[in-house]
Structures are given as C-alpha cells and as structure tokens.
Amino acid sequence: LGWYTYVLNEETFSFEIKENGQIIKHIVKDEKIPSIETKATDKTDGTKEMHTSKSVTIQDKVEYKDLQVGKEYTLKGKLMNKETNKPLVVNGKEVTAETKFTPKEANGSITLDCTFDATGLEEKEVVVFEELLKDGKVVTTHADINDKGQTVKFVKPSVKTTATNKADGSKELDISKSVTIQDKVEYKDLIAGKEYVVKGKLMDKATNKPLLVDGKEVTVESKFTAKEKNGSITLDFTFNASALQGKEVVVFEELYQDNILVAIHAEIEDKGQTVKFKEVKPEQPKPEQQNSDKNTPTPEQPNEQVKEQPQPKQEIQSKIGWLPQTGTNLTSWISMVAGALLLIVGGVIFLKRKNA
C-alpha cells in the first residue's frame, strides 16, 4: 500500500542498543487514513429538491471508512452557497451542525441534520461540507462545491389560472341557481412525487373581498400528486348565481405542500382569472296598434271584408234646390235626377195630349 493510505504519526520512538549483533524489534501499529462520503437530501422525503419555508431540514448521510473502533469522533457540517462558494448565512449566522459518535466498526454511516430558515432561498443550490475530527484534530474532510451528492436545490413553484364557464368555455355566464366556474391551474417547478393541495376561492372584483353566496364564501380544494414538475389541474366551483347579475368574479388560487404555502395566484385585475355574469335587460312593452278607421282590417281579422257604413242623408238648400250633402252616394244622386227628368217629360206629354 502507498504511504498516502496511512496516517502520518509524528511521534518519536527511542530505543537502546546494548549488544552488537543483537536484533531488537520495535512494532508500530499502522493506522489507515479515514475517509467519508456524504449525500444531502430533504429529510422529509429523501429528495434532492426542496421547498423554501421558515423551517427546513437538510439531512446529510455520511458514510465513513477505516475509523478506529472504540475511539470517539466528532462530525461537523456546514452549509455552503454554491453560487458564491462561501458559507450560507441565514439571519447573520452560518448554518452548521455537529455530532459525536463512537464507531463500533471501522466502516459505517451516520446522519447529520441541518435545520434552518430557508425563506428567500428559491432557486438557490446549497452544498453540505463535512469534516471528521478525532481528539480535536481533523482526520478527513469532504468539501467539494461541485459534488452533486452533497447538493440540494430549493425550487420556486408557480401557478397560473384560467377561469371559464364550464358549460361552453366562455368568459361569460348566465345568472342561474346552479352555475359552474371551472378554473384550470397550470403549475411549474413542483417536485415530482410530492403531494400538493390546491385551494381556490371566488372573489368579488368590485370589493376585492371574498364572494358571499347565502352568507358563505365559495371555496374548493383538491389534493394531487405531481407526476412531473410541470402540469395542470382543474377545480370546479358550483354555486347559486341567481343574484349575481352584472358582477365580475375572480378566482384566487393557493398551492400548499405539507401545509406550507409554496405558490399563490391572487391578482384581482387578472383577466385570465375573471368571469362575468351577464346583464339581464328588462323586456320592453309592445306598443298597441291604433286604428284610425275602425273598419281597417286587423291581423286578427285577415279575411273580414270592409263594409261601408251608411252615412246619414242630409240635404242642404241651394239656389237650385235641395241637393244631397257632399259625400252622398253618386249613384243615388244620378237616380234622383233621372227620376225628376222622367216626371217632367211625362207631364209635358200628358198636357199635350189633353190639349189635343
């Protein structure tokens, strides 16, 4: 074995030679150099991606080799900001952890937990550096800023929603005792395999407050497990909208993982999240048909013939005698004139015969 596989022992050993030719043995025990390898994960589920929150725990599993059985060791861990290759500082302090242990075997493993406030670390990568000490001296380290095994990443999930009338996919709804708004929630950068809860609430755009129907808020929630980091899910809001004429309603959505809010979409002016209930116009009364002539046929009497109403005969005196009033039937007037002429002619003939 090469010298680099052993621990250099600087202790001085002395011995005395009393007789020439005498063979003296001095035994020094070889001690191999210990080594460690680490793997950092989210303690909750063992994944390499994490959501940010006020309290998260990165668990680092440290596998060691060639330790001295029965000797006490100290394992110290420190979180590093991969982007800067400097210690991660949270609230003005470095994030560190340590533990002591006595190995029962030369090879084995131990875990080290780093719990801290990860608020604001979205899209950051954190690397765990480890060092192993014995008797206060460092015997080995594992500190590679580019080691994927030592690295975890904080994701930044996002959601975007589109609300529509479920019946036809439009952005308008009729007022009714039962309507359904369907909200399509598109998510990005979730952690595959984790369970999430999406919670939706309807908002009154005019007041920017929760919509109340029969005195209650209109809410819906659904659980799902993300199969991929990007995808979508739909939520249906069914409720009584009979009193919502002309109102605009906005859907707010929140995404939770392990009861921790990880993403939200709540913009009262977002047209994608908004639907509108139609205005109901009052019916205008139809004007009644006014007939100037009672004899004019109406639609209800299409086949009825118009009959001329008899006009009262009024005669007026003129210089030539009595004449019928204007408007008297022309035929009657001609008949009267002809009759008068016949009487005159007949009288003349009668007088001539009498004189003869």
Short mmCIF file of C-alpha atoms in Angstrom, two decimals:
data_model
loop_
_atom_site.label_atom_id
_atom_site.label_comp_id
_atom_site.label_asym_id
_atom_site.label_seq_id
_atom_site.Cartn_x
_atom_site.Cartn_y
_atom_site.Cartn_z
CA LEU A 1 0.00 0.00 0.00
CA GLY A 2 1.15 3.54 -0.66
CA TRP A 3 2.13 5.88 2.11
CA TYR A 4 -0.87 8.11 1.33
CA THR A 5 -3.24 5.45 2.64
CA TYR A 6 -1.88 5.76 6.15
CA VAL A 7 -1.90 8.37 8.83
CA LEU A 8 1.47 10.02 9.35
CA ASN A 9 2.44 9.52 13.00
CA GLU A 10 4.97 12.12 14.07
CA GLU A 11 5.55 10.56 17.49
CA THR A 12 9.29 9.86 18.24
CA PHE A 13 10.17 6.32 19.36
CA SER A 14 13.51 5.74 21.15
CA PHE A 15 15.29 2.50 21.97
CA GLU A 16 18.72 1.47 23.35
CA ILE A 17 21.19 -0.97 21.74
CA LYS A 18 23.08 -2.89 24.46
CA GLU A 19 24.98 -5.52 22.46
CA ASN A 20 26.40 -5.68 18.98
CA GLY A 21 24.65 -8.10 16.67
CA GLN A 22 21.51 -8.22 18.83
CA ILE A 23 18.24 -7.93 16.88
CA ILE A 24 15.82 -5.57 18.50
CA LYS A 25 12.19 -5.41 17.33
CA HIS A 26 10.02 -2.31 17.62
CA ILE A 27 6.40 -2.65 16.49
CA VAL A 28 4.44 0.43 15.39
CA LYS A 29 0.76 -0.10 14.59
CA ASP A 30 -0.27 1.14 11.15
CA GLU A 31 -3.38 3.37 11.11
CA LYS A 32 -5.23 3.87 7.81
CA ILE A 33 -6.45 7.30 6.83
CA PRO A 34 -10.24 7.55 7.41
CA SER A 35 -12.43 8.71 4.53
CA ILE A 36 -16.00 9.99 4.28
CA GLU A 37 -18.58 10.42 1.53
CA THR A 38 -21.79 12.37 2.03
CA LYS A 39 -25.23 12.60 0.44
CA ALA A 40 -27.52 15.53 1.27
CA THR A 41 -31.32 15.29 0.86
CA ASP A 42 -34.59 16.73 2.09
CA LYS A 43 -35.18 14.96 5.39
CA THR A 44 -38.93 14.70 4.83
CA ASP A 45 -38.77 12.50 1.72
CA GLY A 46 -35.15 11.97 0.70
CA THR A 47 -35.32 14.04 -2.49
CA LYS A 48 -32.70 16.43 -3.83
CA GLU A 49 -35.15 19.30 -4.28
CA MET A 50 -36.85 21.27 -1.52
CA HIS A 51 -39.44 23.97 -0.98
CA THR A 52 -38.50 27.05 0.97
CA SER A 53 -40.09 27.69 4.36
CA LYS A 54 -39.21 29.08 7.77
CA SER A 55 -38.07 25.68 8.96
CA VAL A 56 -36.48 23.08 6.70
CA THR A 57 -34.09 20.24 7.44
CA ILE A 58 -31.33 19.02 5.17
CA GLN A 59 -30.16 15.59 6.24
CA ASP A 60 -26.63 14.57 5.31
CA LYS A 61 -25.84 10.87 5.37
CA VAL A 62 -22.12 10.39 5.99
CA GLU A 63 -20.54 7.06 5.09
CA TYR A 64 -17.16 6.54 6.73
CA LYS A 65 -14.34 4.07 6.23
CA ASP A 66 -11.29 2.99 8.22
CA LEU A 67 -12.18 4.59 11.53
CA GLN A 68 -10.69 3.28 14.77
CA VAL A 69 -13.20 1.16 16.59
CA GLY A 70 -13.94 2.42 20.08
CA LYS A 71 -12.49 5.87 19.50
CA GLU A 72 -14.71 8.97 19.76
CA TYR A 73 -15.08 11.13 16.66
CA THR A 74 -16.76 14.46 16.01
CA LEU A 75 -18.56 15.14 12.73
CA LYS A 76 -19.06 18.80 11.79
CA GLY A 77 -21.18 20.04 8.90
CA LYS A 78 -21.52 23.45 7.26
CA LEU A 79 -23.86 24.66 4.52
CA MET A 80 -22.30 26.44 1.57
CA ASN A 81 -23.83 28.72 -1.05
CA LYS A 82 -22.87 27.06 -4.33
CA GLU A 83 -23.13 30.29 -6.29
CA THR A 84 -20.58 32.10 -4.11
CA ASN A 85 -18.63 29.11 -2.73
CA LYS A 86 -18.96 30.75 0.67
CA PRO A 87 -20.78 29.69 3.84
CA LEU A 88 -24.55 30.12 3.67
CA VAL A 89 -25.57 32.90 6.02
CA VAL A 90 -29.10 32.95 7.47
CA ASN A 91 -30.12 35.77 9.80
CA GLY A 92 -26.49 36.80 10.08
CA LYS A 93 -25.18 33.37 11.07
CA GLU A 94 -23.60 30.42 9.29
CA VAL A 95 -25.67 27.24 9.21
CA THR A 96 -23.73 24.48 10.97
CA ALA A 97 -24.34 21.22 12.80
CA GLU A 98 -22.21 18.66 14.61
CA THR A 99 -22.49 15.34 16.39
CA LYS A 100 -20.20 12.99 18.32
CA PHE A 101 -20.14 9.24 17.90
CA THR A 102 -18.01 6.18 18.69
CA PRO A 103 -17.91 3.66 15.84
CA LYS A 104 -18.48 0.02 16.66
CA GLU A 105 -16.99 -0.95 13.32
CA ALA A 106 -14.38 0.65 11.12
CA ASN A 107 -16.88 1.20 8.30
CA GLY A 108 -20.39 2.53 8.73
CA SER A 109 -22.61 5.61 8.41
CA ILE A 110 -24.12 8.41 10.46
CA THR A 111 -26.59 11.22 9.66
CA LEU A 112 -26.29 14.90 10.42
CA ASP A 113 -29.33 17.23 10.36
CA CYS A 114 -29.12 20.93 9.47
CA THR A 115 -32.36 22.74 10.37
CA PHE A 116 -32.72 26.39 9.40
CA ASP A 117 -34.90 29.16 7.94
CA ALA A 118 -34.87 28.80 4.16
CA THR A 119 -37.08 31.80 3.40
CA GLY A 120 -35.85 33.59 0.31
CA LEU A 121 -33.66 30.76 -0.96
CA GLU A 122 -35.78 29.99 -4.03
CA GLU A 123 -33.69 28.72 -6.96
CA LYS A 124 -30.57 28.52 -4.74
CA GLU A 125 -28.32 25.46 -4.53
CA VAL A 126 -26.84 24.54 -1.16
CA VAL A 127 -23.85 22.23 -0.65
CA VAL A 128 -23.02 20.44 2.61
CA PHE A 129 -19.35 20.40 3.62
CA GLU A 130 -18.26 17.85 6.26
CA GLU A 131 -15.14 17.34 8.36
CA LEU A 132 -14.31 14.49 10.72
CA LEU A 133 -12.26 15.11 13.85
CA LYS A 134 -10.60 12.88 16.44
CA ASP A 135 -9.08 14.28 19.60
CA GLY A 136 -9.79 17.77 18.27
CA LYS A 137 -7.82 17.23 15.06
CA VAL A 138 -9.25 16.96 11.56
CA VAL A 139 -8.65 13.48 10.18
CA THR A 140 -10.64 13.81 6.93
CA THR A 141 -12.98 16.15 5.05
CA HIS A 142 -15.50 16.11 2.23
CA ALA A 143 -15.75 19.58 0.74
CA ASP A 144 -16.41 19.66 -3.00
CA ILE A 145 -18.59 22.58 -4.09
CA ASN A 146 -19.48 20.78 -7.34
CA ASP A 147 -20.35 17.43 -5.77
CA LYS A 148 -23.97 16.67 -6.69
CA GLY A 149 -24.23 14.19 -3.84
CA GLN A 150 -23.62 16.97 -1.33
CA THR A 151 -26.02 19.37 -3.08
CA VAL A 152 -29.73 20.18 -2.71
CA LYS A 153 -31.74 22.75 -4.65
CA PHE A 154 -34.57 24.99 -3.49
CA VAL A 155 -37.28 25.24 -6.13
CA LYS A 156 -39.61 28.14 -6.89
CA PRO A 157 -43.05 26.79 -7.82
CA SER A 158 -45.55 29.00 -9.63
CA VAL A 159 -49.21 28.71 -10.61
CA LYS A 160 -51.24 30.40 -13.33
CA THR A 161 -55.01 30.05 -13.58
CA THR A 162 -57.68 30.48 -16.26
CA ALA A 163 -61.34 30.68 -15.19
CA THR A 164 -64.16 29.95 -17.63
CA ASN A 165 -67.80 28.94 -17.87
CA LYS A 166 -67.62 25.15 -17.65
CA ALA A 167 -70.63 24.77 -19.93
CA ASP A 168 -69.01 26.32 -23.00
CA GLY A 169 -65.54 27.56 -22.08
CA SER A 170 -66.50 31.23 -22.43
CA LYS A 171 -65.80 34.09 -20.04
CA GLU A 172 -69.50 34.93 -19.51
CA LEU A 173 -72.23 33.15 -17.56
CA ASP A 174 -75.99 33.48 -17.27
CA ILE A 175 -77.43 34.03 -13.83
CA SER A 176 -78.90 30.79 -12.55
CA LYS A 177 -79.49 28.84 -9.36
CA SER A 178 -76.69 26.46 -10.37
CA VAL A 179 -73.65 27.51 -12.40
CA THR A 180 -70.12 26.09 -12.56
CA ILE A 181 -66.93 28.08 -12.97
CA GLN A 182 -64.03 25.85 -13.98
CA ASP A 183 -60.52 27.02 -13.14
CA LYS A 184 -57.57 25.45 -14.92
CA VAL A 185 -54.47 25.71 -12.72
CA GLU A 186 -51.16 25.38 -14.56
CA TYR A 187 -48.18 24.75 -12.28
CA LYS A 188 -44.42 24.89 -12.81
CA ASP A 189 -41.37 23.67 -10.90
CA LEU A 190 -43.12 21.33 -8.50
CA ILE A 191 -41.28 18.35 -7.06
CA ALA A 192 -42.32 15.12 -8.75
CA GLY A 193 -43.71 12.57 -6.32
CA LYS A 194 -44.77 15.07 -3.67
CA GLU A 195 -48.41 15.55 -2.67
CA TYR A 196 -49.90 19.01 -3.03
CA VAL A 197 -53.17 20.71 -2.13
CA VAL A 198 -54.59 23.47 -4.32
CA LYS A 199 -57.18 25.75 -2.69
CA GLY A 200 -59.44 28.09 -4.66
CA LYS A 201 -61.66 30.97 -3.58
CA LEU A 202 -64.06 33.22 -5.54
CA MET A 203 -63.60 36.96 -5.12
CA ASP A 204 -65.97 39.86 -5.83
CA LYS A 205 -63.97 42.09 -8.16
CA ALA A 206 -65.90 45.23 -7.20
CA THR A 207 -65.00 44.91 -3.50
CA ASN A 208 -61.80 42.80 -3.69
CA LYS A 209 -63.33 40.66 -0.95
CA PRO A 210 -64.50 37.03 -0.93
CA LEU A 211 -67.73 36.47 -2.83
CA LEU A 212 -70.54 35.56 -0.44
CA VAL A 213 -73.43 33.36 -1.54
CA ASP A 214 -76.09 32.72 1.08
CA GLY A 215 -73.68 34.22 3.61
CA LYS A 216 -70.82 31.83 2.84
CA GLU A 217 -67.59 32.04 0.86
CA VAL A 218 -67.36 29.94 -2.31
CA THR A 219 -64.27 27.71 -1.97
CA VAL A 220 -62.93 24.47 -3.43
CA GLU A 221 -59.80 22.41 -2.77
CA SER A 222 -58.20 19.34 -4.30
CA LYS A 223 -55.25 17.06 -3.50
CA PHE A 224 -52.94 15.70 -6.16
CA THR A 225 -49.50 14.16 -6.52
CA ALA A 226 -47.27 15.79 -9.10
CA LYS A 227 -46.10 13.20 -11.63
CA GLU A 228 -43.90 15.80 -13.32
CA LYS A 229 -42.62 19.18 -12.25
CA ASN A 230 -44.87 20.96 -14.79
CA GLY A 231 -48.54 20.19 -15.37
CA SER A 232 -52.12 21.30 -14.71
CA ILE A 233 -55.21 20.52 -12.65
CA THR A 234 -58.81 21.81 -12.78
CA LEU A 235 -61.10 22.98 -9.99
CA ASP A 236 -64.90 23.32 -10.35
CA PHE A 237 -66.89 25.92 -8.39
CA THR A 238 -70.63 25.14 -8.47
CA PHE A 239 -72.92 27.60 -6.69
CA ASN A 240 -76.11 29.69 -6.79
CA ALA A 241 -75.56 32.71 -9.03
CA SER A 242 -79.14 33.94 -9.28
CA ALA A 243 -78.29 37.26 -7.58
CA LEU A 244 -75.04 37.99 -9.45
CA GLN A 245 -76.40 39.91 -12.43
CA GLY A 246 -73.64 42.04 -13.97
CA LYS A 247 -70.98 41.01 -11.43
CA GLU A 248 -67.38 40.12 -12.23
CA VAL A 249 -65.91 37.23 -10.24
CA VAL A 250 -62.18 36.50 -9.88
CA VAL A 251 -60.70 33.12 -8.87
CA PHE A 252 -57.80 33.16 -6.37
CA GLU A 253 -55.63 30.02 -6.02
CA GLU A 254 -53.12 28.88 -3.38
CA LEU A 255 -50.80 25.85 -3.59
CA TYR A 256 -49.69 24.02 -0.45
CA GLN A 257 -47.17 21.27 0.20
CA ASP A 258 -47.15 19.66 3.63
CA ASN A 259 -49.38 22.52 4.90
CA ILE A 260 -46.85 25.10 3.73
CA LEU A 261 -47.86 27.72 1.16
CA VAL A 262 -45.47 27.33 -1.78
CA ALA A 263 -47.23 29.30 -4.56
CA ILE A 264 -50.14 31.70 -5.00
CA HIS A 265 -52.03 33.38 -7.83
CA ALA A 266 -54.19 36.20 -6.48
CA GLU A 267 -54.47 39.18 -8.82
CA ILE A 268 -57.83 40.94 -8.73
CA GLU A 269 -57.21 42.61 -12.12
CA ASP A 270 -56.11 39.42 -13.91
CA LYS A 271 -58.46 38.86 -16.85
CA GLY A 272 -57.48 35.22 -17.06
CA GLN A 273 -58.84 34.64 -13.55
CA THR A 274 -62.04 36.62 -14.21
CA VAL A 275 -65.52 35.74 -15.45
CA LYS A 276 -68.59 37.96 -15.78
CA PHE A 277 -72.28 37.33 -15.21
CA LYS A 278 -74.49 38.73 -17.96
CA GLU A 279 -76.80 41.72 -17.53
CA VAL A 280 -80.49 40.85 -17.87
CA LYS A 281 -82.28 43.54 -19.90
CA PRO A 282 -85.95 44.18 -18.97
CA GLU A 283 -88.46 43.40 -21.74
CA GLN A 284 -89.88 46.50 -23.44
CA PRO A 285 -93.73 46.54 -23.67
CA LYS A 286 -95.02 46.36 -27.24
CA PRO A 287 -96.97 49.49 -28.33
CA GLU A 288 -100.70 48.95 -29.10
CA GLN A 289 -101.79 49.42 -32.73
CA GLN A 290 -104.02 52.46 -33.08
CA ASN A 291 -106.56 52.16 -35.93
CA SER A 292 -107.76 55.49 -37.33
CA ASP A 293 -110.53 53.65 -39.09
CA LYS A 294 -112.45 51.05 -37.20
CA ASN A 295 -113.15 49.34 -40.47
CA THR A 296 -109.43 48.76 -41.22
CA PRO A 297 -108.79 45.01 -41.07
CA THR A 298 -106.55 43.83 -38.25
CA PRO A 299 -104.17 40.82 -38.22
CA GLU A 300 -106.69 39.01 -36.07
CA GLN A 301 -109.32 39.50 -38.82
CA PRO A 302 -107.48 38.87 -42.08
CA ASN A 303 -110.48 37.56 -44.01
CA GLU A 304 -113.06 40.08 -42.87
CA GLN A 305 -114.31 42.36 -45.62
CA VAL A 306 -114.53 46.07 -45.03
CA LYS A 307 -118.13 47.17 -45.22
CA GLU A 308 -119.08 50.73 -45.95
CA GLN A 309 -121.06 52.21 -43.16
CA PRO A 310 -124.24 54.04 -44.28
CA GLN A 311 -123.94 57.78 -43.89
CA PRO A 312 -126.99 59.80 -42.80
CA LYS A 313 -128.50 61.65 -45.67
CA GLN A 314 -128.57 65.31 -45.01
CA GLU A 315 -129.80 67.69 -47.56
CA ILE A 316 -128.79 71.25 -47.79
CA GLN A 317 -130.66 74.00 -49.57
CA SER A 318 -129.01 75.68 -52.51
CA LYS A 319 -130.02 78.08 -55.25
CA ILE A 320 -131.05 75.19 -57.47
CA GLY A 321 -132.99 73.40 -54.84
CA TRP A 322 -132.28 70.66 -52.45
CA LEU A 323 -129.04 68.81 -53.14
CA PRO A 324 -127.62 65.89 -51.26
CA GLN A 325 -124.79 66.62 -48.88
CA THR A 326 -121.31 66.15 -50.25
CA GLY A 327 -120.26 62.61 -49.73
CA THR A 328 -123.73 61.13 -50.65
CA ASN A 329 -123.53 58.12 -52.88
CA LEU A 330 -123.14 59.29 -56.54
CA THR A 331 -125.42 56.59 -57.92
CA SER A 332 -128.31 57.65 -55.68
CA TRP A 333 -127.92 61.27 -56.77
CA ILE A 334 -127.98 60.36 -60.50
CA SER A 335 -131.08 58.22 -59.97
CA MET A 336 -132.86 61.10 -58.31
CA VAL A 337 -132.04 63.48 -61.19
CA ALA A 338 -133.15 60.92 -63.80
CA GLY A 339 -136.42 60.34 -61.98
CA ALA A 340 -137.12 64.06 -61.88
CA LEU A 341 -136.50 64.38 -65.62
CA LEU A 342 -138.85 61.50 -66.37
CA LEU A 343 -141.56 63.15 -64.34
CA ILE A 344 -141.11 66.41 -66.22
CA VAL A 345 -141.14 64.71 -69.65
CA GLY A 346 -144.17 62.66 -68.72
CA GLY A 347 -146.02 65.76 -67.55
CA VAL A 348 -145.32 67.59 -70.80
CA ILE A 349 -146.62 64.68 -72.92
CA PHE A 350 -149.70 64.42 -70.77
CA LEU A 351 -150.56 68.09 -71.20
CA LYS A 352 -150.08 67.96 -75.00
CA ARG A 353 -152.46 65.01 -75.37
CA LYS A 354 -155.03 66.70 -73.20
CA ASN A 355 -154.99 69.88 -75.26
CA ALA A 356 -155.24 67.90 -78.49
#
